[in-house]
Amino acid sequence: MDLRTRPAYNIPPFKESIIEYVRTRDKYTKCFIGGAMSSSLRWVLTPLDTVKCKMQVNSTKYPTLTSGLATVWKEQGMGGLYRGFVPTILAYCTQTGTK
């Protein structure tokens, strides 16, 4: 059988399926970027959520939000405020990008 001919069950030729794959992939890339942009508010709220969780666990060390932010900043720096940032953003990107 010649590889350039189509079988009876209409499978698209190789070149057309590659083009369709690239178009589909481009669509998912756009959806992922859109999800990242729509979840950009989480980028601002992640430090607040981190301090909120720390306040729930240790309310004597983190009595208020502002003192909690200052304590985490002094002890752990920017990395401490954005702990858990990557999984949060990935979850929001996939969630909003696939809707």
Short mmCIF file of N, CA, C and O in Angstrom, two decimals:
data_model
loop_
_atom_site.label_atom_id
_atom_site.label_comp_id
_atom_site.label_asym_id
_atom_site.label_seq_id
_atom_site.Cartn_x
_atom_site.Cartn_y
_atom_site.Cartn_z
N MET A 1 0.84 -1.18 0.00
CA MET A 1 0.00 0.00 0.00
C MET A 1 0.89 1.25 0.00
O MET A 1 1.85 1.34 0.76
N ASP A 2 0.54 2.18 -0.83
CA ASP A 2 1.28 3.43 -0.92
C ASP A 2 0.95 4.29 0.31
O ASP A 2 -0.20 4.44 0.70
N LEU A 3 1.97 4.85 0.96
CA LEU A 3 1.76 5.63 2.18
C LEU A 3 1.04 6.94 1.93
O LEU A 3 0.52 7.55 2.85
N ARG A 4 1.01 7.40 0.70
CA ARG A 4 0.36 8.68 0.40
C ARG A 4 -1.13 8.54 0.14
O ARG A 4 -1.84 9.52 0.03
N THR A 5 -1.62 7.35 0.01
CA THR A 5 -3.06 7.16 -0.24
C THR A 5 -3.79 7.00 1.08
O THR A 5 -3.24 6.52 2.06
N ARG A 6 -5.04 7.39 1.06
CA ARG A 6 -5.85 7.27 2.26
C ARG A 6 -6.49 5.89 2.32
O ARG A 6 -7.00 5.40 1.32
N PRO A 7 -6.52 5.29 3.50
CA PRO A 7 -7.24 4.03 3.64
C PRO A 7 -8.74 4.27 3.56
O PRO A 7 -9.22 5.40 3.58
N ALA A 8 -9.49 3.20 3.54
CA ALA A 8 -10.93 3.29 3.37
C ALA A 8 -11.62 3.97 4.54
O ALA A 8 -12.71 4.50 4.40
N TYR A 9 -11.03 3.97 5.72
CA TYR A 9 -11.69 4.55 6.89
C TYR A 9 -11.33 6.01 7.11
O TYR A 9 -11.50 6.56 8.19
N ASN A 10 -10.83 6.70 6.14
CA ASN A 10 -10.63 8.16 6.09
C ASN A 10 -9.76 8.73 7.22
O ASN A 10 -10.13 9.69 7.88
N ILE A 11 -8.62 8.17 7.45
CA ILE A 11 -7.66 8.79 8.36
C ILE A 11 -6.97 9.89 7.56
O ILE A 11 -6.55 9.66 6.43
N PRO A 12 -6.87 11.10 8.13
CA PRO A 12 -6.25 12.18 7.36
C PRO A 12 -4.78 11.89 7.10
O PRO A 12 -4.12 11.21 7.87
N PRO A 13 -4.27 12.38 5.99
CA PRO A 13 -2.85 12.17 5.71
C PRO A 13 -1.98 12.83 6.77
O PRO A 13 -2.43 13.69 7.52
N PHE A 14 -0.74 12.42 6.80
CA PHE A 14 0.19 12.86 7.85
C PHE A 14 0.30 14.37 7.93
O PHE A 14 0.22 14.94 9.01
N LYS A 15 0.46 15.04 6.82
CA LYS A 15 0.64 16.49 6.81
C LYS A 15 -0.57 17.21 7.40
O LYS A 15 -0.42 18.12 8.20
N GLU A 16 -1.76 16.80 7.04
CA GLU A 16 -2.97 17.44 7.57
C GLU A 16 -3.11 17.20 9.07
O GLU A 16 -3.53 18.09 9.81
N SER A 17 -2.77 16.01 9.54
CA SER A 17 -2.89 15.74 10.97
C SER A 17 -1.87 16.55 11.77
O SER A 17 -2.15 16.97 12.88
N ILE A 18 -0.69 16.79 11.22
CA ILE A 18 0.30 17.62 11.90
C ILE A 18 -0.20 19.06 11.99
O ILE A 18 -0.08 19.70 13.03
N ILE A 19 -0.77 19.56 10.92
CA ILE A 19 -1.30 20.93 10.94
C ILE A 19 -2.42 21.05 11.96
O ILE A 19 -2.47 22.00 12.73
N GLU A 20 -3.29 20.06 12.02
CA GLU A 20 -4.38 20.08 13.00
C GLU A 20 -3.82 20.00 14.43
O GLU A 20 -4.32 20.66 15.33
N TYR A 21 -2.77 19.22 14.62
CA TYR A 21 -2.14 19.13 15.93
C TYR A 21 -1.58 20.49 16.37
O TYR A 21 -1.75 20.90 17.51
N VAL A 22 -0.93 21.18 15.45
CA VAL A 22 -0.37 22.49 15.77
C VAL A 22 -1.48 23.48 16.09
O VAL A 22 -1.39 24.25 17.05
N ARG A 23 -2.56 23.45 15.32
CA ARG A 23 -3.69 24.35 15.60
C ARG A 23 -4.30 24.04 16.96
O ARG A 23 -4.63 24.95 17.71
N THR A 24 -4.48 22.78 17.30
CA THR A 24 -5.04 22.40 18.58
C THR A 24 -4.10 22.80 19.71
O THR A 24 -4.53 23.31 20.72
N ARG A 25 -2.83 22.56 19.50
CA ARG A 25 -1.84 22.93 20.51
C ARG A 25 -1.84 24.43 20.73
O ARG A 25 -1.75 24.91 21.85
N ASP A 26 -1.93 25.20 19.66
CA ASP A 26 -1.98 26.65 19.77
C ASP A 26 -3.21 27.08 20.56
O ASP A 26 -3.15 27.99 21.37
N LYS A 27 -4.32 26.39 20.34
CA LYS A 27 -5.54 26.71 21.08
C LYS A 27 -5.35 26.49 22.57
O LYS A 27 -5.72 27.32 23.38
N TYR A 28 -4.74 25.37 22.94
CA TYR A 28 -4.51 25.10 24.36
C TYR A 28 -3.50 26.07 24.96
O TYR A 28 -3.62 26.44 26.13
N THR A 29 -2.53 26.49 24.19
CA THR A 29 -1.58 27.47 24.67
C THR A 29 -2.29 28.79 24.96
O THR A 29 -2.06 29.41 26.01
N LYS A 30 -3.15 29.20 24.06
CA LYS A 30 -3.91 30.44 24.28
C LYS A 30 -4.81 30.31 25.50
O LYS A 30 -4.95 31.25 26.28
N CYS A 31 -5.43 29.17 25.68
CA CYS A 31 -6.29 28.95 26.85
C CYS A 31 -5.48 29.01 28.13
O CYS A 31 -5.92 29.59 29.13
N PHE A 32 -4.28 28.42 28.13
CA PHE A 32 -3.42 28.44 29.31
C PHE A 32 -2.99 29.86 29.64
O PHE A 32 -3.01 30.27 30.80
N ILE A 33 -2.62 30.63 28.62
CA ILE A 33 -2.22 32.02 28.85
C ILE A 33 -3.39 32.84 29.36
O ILE A 33 -3.26 33.66 30.25
N GLY A 34 -4.57 32.60 28.78
CA GLY A 34 -5.77 33.29 29.26
C GLY A 34 -6.07 32.95 30.70
O GLY A 34 -6.47 33.81 31.49
N GLY A 35 -5.88 31.69 31.06
CA GLY A 35 -6.07 31.28 32.45
C GLY A 35 -5.08 31.95 33.38
O GLY A 35 -5.43 32.35 34.49
N ALA A 36 -3.84 32.08 32.91
CA ALA A 36 -2.83 32.76 33.73
C ALA A 36 -3.18 34.22 33.93
O ALA A 36 -3.03 34.77 35.02
N MET A 37 -3.66 34.86 32.88
CA MET A 37 -4.02 36.27 33.00
C MET A 37 -5.24 36.47 33.89
O MET A 37 -5.31 37.43 34.65
N SER A 38 -6.20 35.57 33.79
CA SER A 38 -7.40 35.73 34.62
C SER A 38 -7.12 35.38 36.07
O SER A 38 -7.88 35.80 36.95
N SER A 39 -6.06 34.64 36.33
CA SER A 39 -5.73 34.32 37.71
C SER A 39 -4.68 35.26 38.29
O SER A 39 -4.12 34.99 39.34
N SER A 40 -4.41 36.34 37.61
CA SER A 40 -3.36 37.26 38.07
C SER A 40 -3.70 37.90 39.41
O SER A 40 -2.79 38.33 40.12
N LEU A 41 -4.96 37.94 39.79
CA LEU A 41 -5.32 38.45 41.11
C LEU A 41 -4.73 37.57 42.20
O LEU A 41 -4.39 38.06 43.28
N ARG A 42 -4.61 36.28 41.94
CA ARG A 42 -4.01 35.36 42.92
C ARG A 42 -2.57 35.74 43.19
O ARG A 42 -2.05 35.43 44.26
N TRP A 43 -1.90 36.37 42.23
CA TRP A 43 -0.51 36.76 42.43
C TRP A 43 -0.41 37.77 43.56
O TRP A 43 0.55 37.79 44.30
N VAL A 44 -1.44 38.60 43.69
CA VAL A 44 -1.46 39.61 44.74
C VAL A 44 -1.95 39.00 46.05
O VAL A 44 -1.47 39.34 47.13
N LEU A 45 -2.89 38.07 45.96
CA LEU A 45 -3.51 37.52 47.15
C LEU A 45 -2.75 36.38 47.81
O LEU A 45 -3.05 36.03 48.95
N THR A 46 -1.77 35.80 47.15
CA THR A 46 -1.04 34.67 47.72
C THR A 46 -0.35 35.02 49.04
O THR A 46 -0.46 34.25 50.00
N PRO A 47 0.34 36.17 49.17
CA PRO A 47 0.92 36.49 50.49
C PRO A 47 -0.13 36.64 51.58
O PRO A 47 0.09 36.22 52.72
N LEU A 48 -1.27 37.21 51.23
CA LEU A 48 -2.32 37.36 52.24
C LEU A 48 -2.87 36.01 52.66
O LEU A 48 -3.14 35.77 53.84
N ASP A 49 -3.01 35.11 51.71
CA ASP A 49 -3.50 33.77 52.02
C ASP A 49 -2.48 33.01 52.85
O ASP A 49 -2.85 32.26 53.77
N THR A 50 -1.20 33.19 52.56
CA THR A 50 -0.14 32.54 53.34
C THR A 50 -0.18 33.00 54.79
O THR A 50 -0.13 32.18 55.71
N VAL A 51 -0.30 34.30 55.00
CA VAL A 51 -0.35 34.84 56.36
C VAL A 51 -1.64 34.40 57.06
O VAL A 51 -1.63 34.07 58.25
N LYS A 52 -2.74 34.35 56.33
CA LYS A 52 -4.00 33.89 56.93
C LYS A 52 -3.86 32.47 57.46
O LYS A 52 -4.30 32.16 58.57
N CYS A 53 -3.24 31.61 56.68
CA CYS A 53 -3.04 30.22 57.12
C CYS A 53 -2.12 30.16 58.33
O CYS A 53 -2.35 29.38 59.26
N LYS A 54 -1.07 30.99 58.34
CA LYS A 54 -0.17 31.03 59.49
C LYS A 54 -0.88 31.56 60.73
O LYS A 54 -0.63 31.11 61.85
N MET A 55 -1.79 32.52 60.54
CA MET A 55 -2.57 33.04 61.66
C MET A 55 -3.49 31.97 62.24
O MET A 55 -3.70 31.91 63.46
N GLN A 56 -4.03 31.12 61.40
CA GLN A 56 -4.90 30.06 61.88
C GLN A 56 -4.14 29.01 62.67
O GLN A 56 -4.66 28.44 63.62
N VAL A 57 -2.88 28.77 62.28
CA VAL A 57 -2.08 27.76 62.97
C VAL A 57 -1.45 28.30 64.24
O VAL A 57 -1.44 27.63 65.27
N ASN A 58 -0.93 29.53 64.20
CA ASN A 58 -0.22 30.10 65.35
C ASN A 58 -0.70 31.54 65.56
O ASN A 58 -0.07 32.49 65.10
N SER A 59 -1.79 31.70 66.27
CA SER A 59 -2.39 33.03 66.44
C SER A 59 -1.61 33.92 67.40
O SER A 59 -1.78 35.14 67.39
N THR A 60 -0.74 33.35 68.23
CA THR A 60 0.04 34.20 69.13
C THR A 60 1.22 34.84 68.39
O THR A 60 1.58 35.98 68.68
N LYS A 61 1.82 34.12 67.46
CA LYS A 61 2.94 34.67 66.71
C LYS A 61 2.48 35.63 65.62
O LYS A 61 3.17 36.57 65.27
N TYR A 62 1.29 35.37 65.07
CA TYR A 62 0.73 36.20 63.99
C TYR A 62 -0.64 36.73 64.42
O TYR A 62 -1.67 36.26 63.97
N PRO A 63 -0.68 37.73 65.31
CA PRO A 63 -1.98 38.18 65.83
C PRO A 63 -2.83 38.97 64.83
O PRO A 63 -4.05 38.87 64.84
N THR A 64 -2.20 39.75 63.97
CA THR A 64 -2.95 40.51 62.97
C THR A 64 -2.32 40.28 61.60
O THR A 64 -1.20 39.77 61.48
N LEU A 65 -3.04 40.69 60.57
CA LEU A 65 -2.55 40.50 59.21
C LEU A 65 -1.29 41.30 58.95
O LEU A 65 -0.31 40.79 58.39
N THR A 66 -1.27 42.55 59.37
CA THR A 66 -0.09 43.40 59.11
C THR A 66 1.13 42.91 59.90
O THR A 66 2.24 42.89 59.35
N SER A 67 0.93 42.54 61.15
CA SER A 67 2.08 42.03 61.91
C SER A 67 2.52 40.68 61.37
O SER A 67 3.71 40.35 61.38
N GLY A 68 1.58 39.89 60.88
CA GLY A 68 1.92 38.61 60.26
C GLY A 68 2.74 38.80 59.00
O GLY A 68 3.72 38.09 58.76
N LEU A 69 2.33 39.77 58.16
CA LEU A 69 3.10 40.08 56.95
C LEU A 69 4.52 40.52 57.31
O LEU A 69 5.50 40.09 56.69
N ALA A 70 4.63 41.39 58.32
CA ALA A 70 5.95 41.88 58.74
C ALA A 70 6.80 40.75 59.30
O ALA A 70 8.00 40.65 59.00
N THR A 71 6.21 39.87 60.09
CA THR A 71 6.96 38.76 60.69
C THR A 71 7.47 37.80 59.62
O THR A 71 8.64 37.39 59.63
N VAL A 72 6.60 37.43 58.70
CA VAL A 72 7.03 36.52 57.63
C VAL A 72 8.09 37.18 56.77
O VAL A 72 9.07 36.54 56.37
N TRP A 73 7.93 38.46 56.48
CA TRP A 73 8.92 39.18 55.66
C TRP A 73 10.28 39.19 56.35
O TRP A 73 11.31 38.96 55.71
N LYS A 74 10.30 39.45 57.66
CA LYS A 74 11.58 39.52 58.39
C LYS A 74 12.23 38.15 58.52
O LYS A 74 13.44 38.02 58.41
N GLU A 75 11.40 37.12 58.76
CA GLU A 75 11.97 35.79 59.02
C GLU A 75 12.28 35.01 57.74
O GLU A 75 13.27 34.29 57.69
N GLN A 76 11.43 35.13 56.72
CA GLN A 76 11.58 34.27 55.54
C GLN A 76 11.76 35.05 54.24
O GLN A 76 12.06 34.45 53.20
N GLY A 77 11.53 36.33 54.27
CA GLY A 77 11.69 37.13 53.06
C GLY A 77 10.54 36.94 52.08
O GLY A 77 9.47 36.45 52.42
N MET A 78 10.79 37.33 50.84
CA MET A 78 9.76 37.24 49.79
C MET A 78 9.34 35.80 49.53
O MET A 78 8.17 35.52 49.27
N GLY A 79 10.28 34.88 49.62
CA GLY A 79 9.96 33.46 49.41
C GLY A 79 8.97 32.93 50.42
O GLY A 79 8.14 32.07 50.10
N GLY A 80 9.03 33.42 51.63
CA GLY A 80 8.08 32.99 52.65
C GLY A 80 6.68 33.49 52.37
O GLY A 80 5.70 32.80 52.67
N LEU A 81 6.58 34.70 51.83
CA LEU A 81 5.26 35.24 51.51
C LEU A 81 4.63 34.52 50.33
O LEU A 81 3.41 34.39 50.26
N TYR A 82 5.45 34.08 49.39
CA TYR A 82 4.92 33.41 48.19
C TYR A 82 5.08 31.89 48.25
O TYR A 82 5.13 31.24 47.22
N ARG A 83 5.13 31.34 49.45
CA ARG A 83 5.20 29.88 49.57
C ARG A 83 3.89 29.29 49.05
O ARG A 83 2.81 29.74 49.39
N GLY A 84 4.00 28.31 48.17
CA GLY A 84 2.82 27.70 47.57
C GLY A 84 2.29 28.44 46.36
O GLY A 84 1.22 28.14 45.86
N PHE A 85 3.05 29.40 45.87
CA PHE A 85 2.60 30.22 44.74
C PHE A 85 2.50 29.43 43.44
O PHE A 85 1.51 29.52 42.73
N VAL A 86 3.50 28.64 43.14
CA VAL A 86 3.53 27.91 41.86
C VAL A 86 2.37 26.91 41.75
O VAL A 86 1.66 26.92 40.74
N PRO A 87 2.12 26.07 42.75
CA PRO A 87 0.97 25.17 42.62
C PRO A 87 -0.37 25.92 42.52
O PRO A 87 -1.27 25.50 41.79
N THR A 88 -0.48 27.03 43.22
CA THR A 88 -1.71 27.81 43.17
C THR A 88 -1.94 28.36 41.77
O THR A 88 -3.04 28.25 41.21
N ILE A 89 -0.92 28.94 41.18
CA ILE A 89 -1.05 29.52 39.84
C ILE A 89 -1.29 28.42 38.80
O ILE A 89 -2.13 28.58 37.91
N LEU A 90 -0.59 27.31 38.91
CA LEU A 90 -0.82 26.22 37.97
C LEU A 90 -2.24 25.68 38.07
O LEU A 90 -2.87 25.36 37.06
N ALA A 91 -2.75 25.59 39.28
CA ALA A 91 -4.13 25.12 39.45
C ALA A 91 -5.12 26.09 38.84
O ALA A 91 -6.05 25.68 38.14
N TYR A 92 -4.94 27.38 39.07
CA TYR A 92 -5.85 28.36 38.51
C TYR A 92 -5.73 28.46 36.99
O TYR A 92 -6.71 28.67 36.30
N CYS A 93 -4.51 28.35 36.47
CA CYS A 93 -4.32 28.40 35.01
C CYS A 93 -5.05 27.25 34.33
O CYS A 93 -5.73 27.45 33.32
N THR A 94 -4.89 26.06 34.87
CA THR A 94 -5.57 24.91 34.24
C THR A 94 -7.07 24.97 34.46
O THR A 94 -7.84 24.60 33.58
N GLN A 95 -7.49 25.45 35.63
CA GLN A 95 -8.93 25.51 35.89
C GLN A 95 -9.63 26.53 34.99
O GLN A 95 -10.61 26.24 34.36
N THR A 96 -9.08 27.74 34.93
CA THR A 96 -9.74 28.76 34.12
C THR A 96 -9.41 28.64 32.65
O THR A 96 -10.17 29.07 31.81
N GLY A 97 -8.28 28.02 32.33
CA GLY A 97 -7.90 27.85 30.93
C GLY A 97 -8.67 26.78 30.21
O GLY A 97 -8.72 26.74 28.99
N THR A 98 -9.29 25.88 30.94
CA THR A 98 -10.05 24.80 30.31
C THR A 98 -11.55 25.02 30.36
O THR A 98 -12.30 24.15 29.96
N LYS A 99 -11.98 26.15 30.85
CA LYS A 99 -13.43 26.41 30.90
C LYS A 99 -13.92 26.89 29.56
O LYS A 99 -13.29 27.47 28.79
#
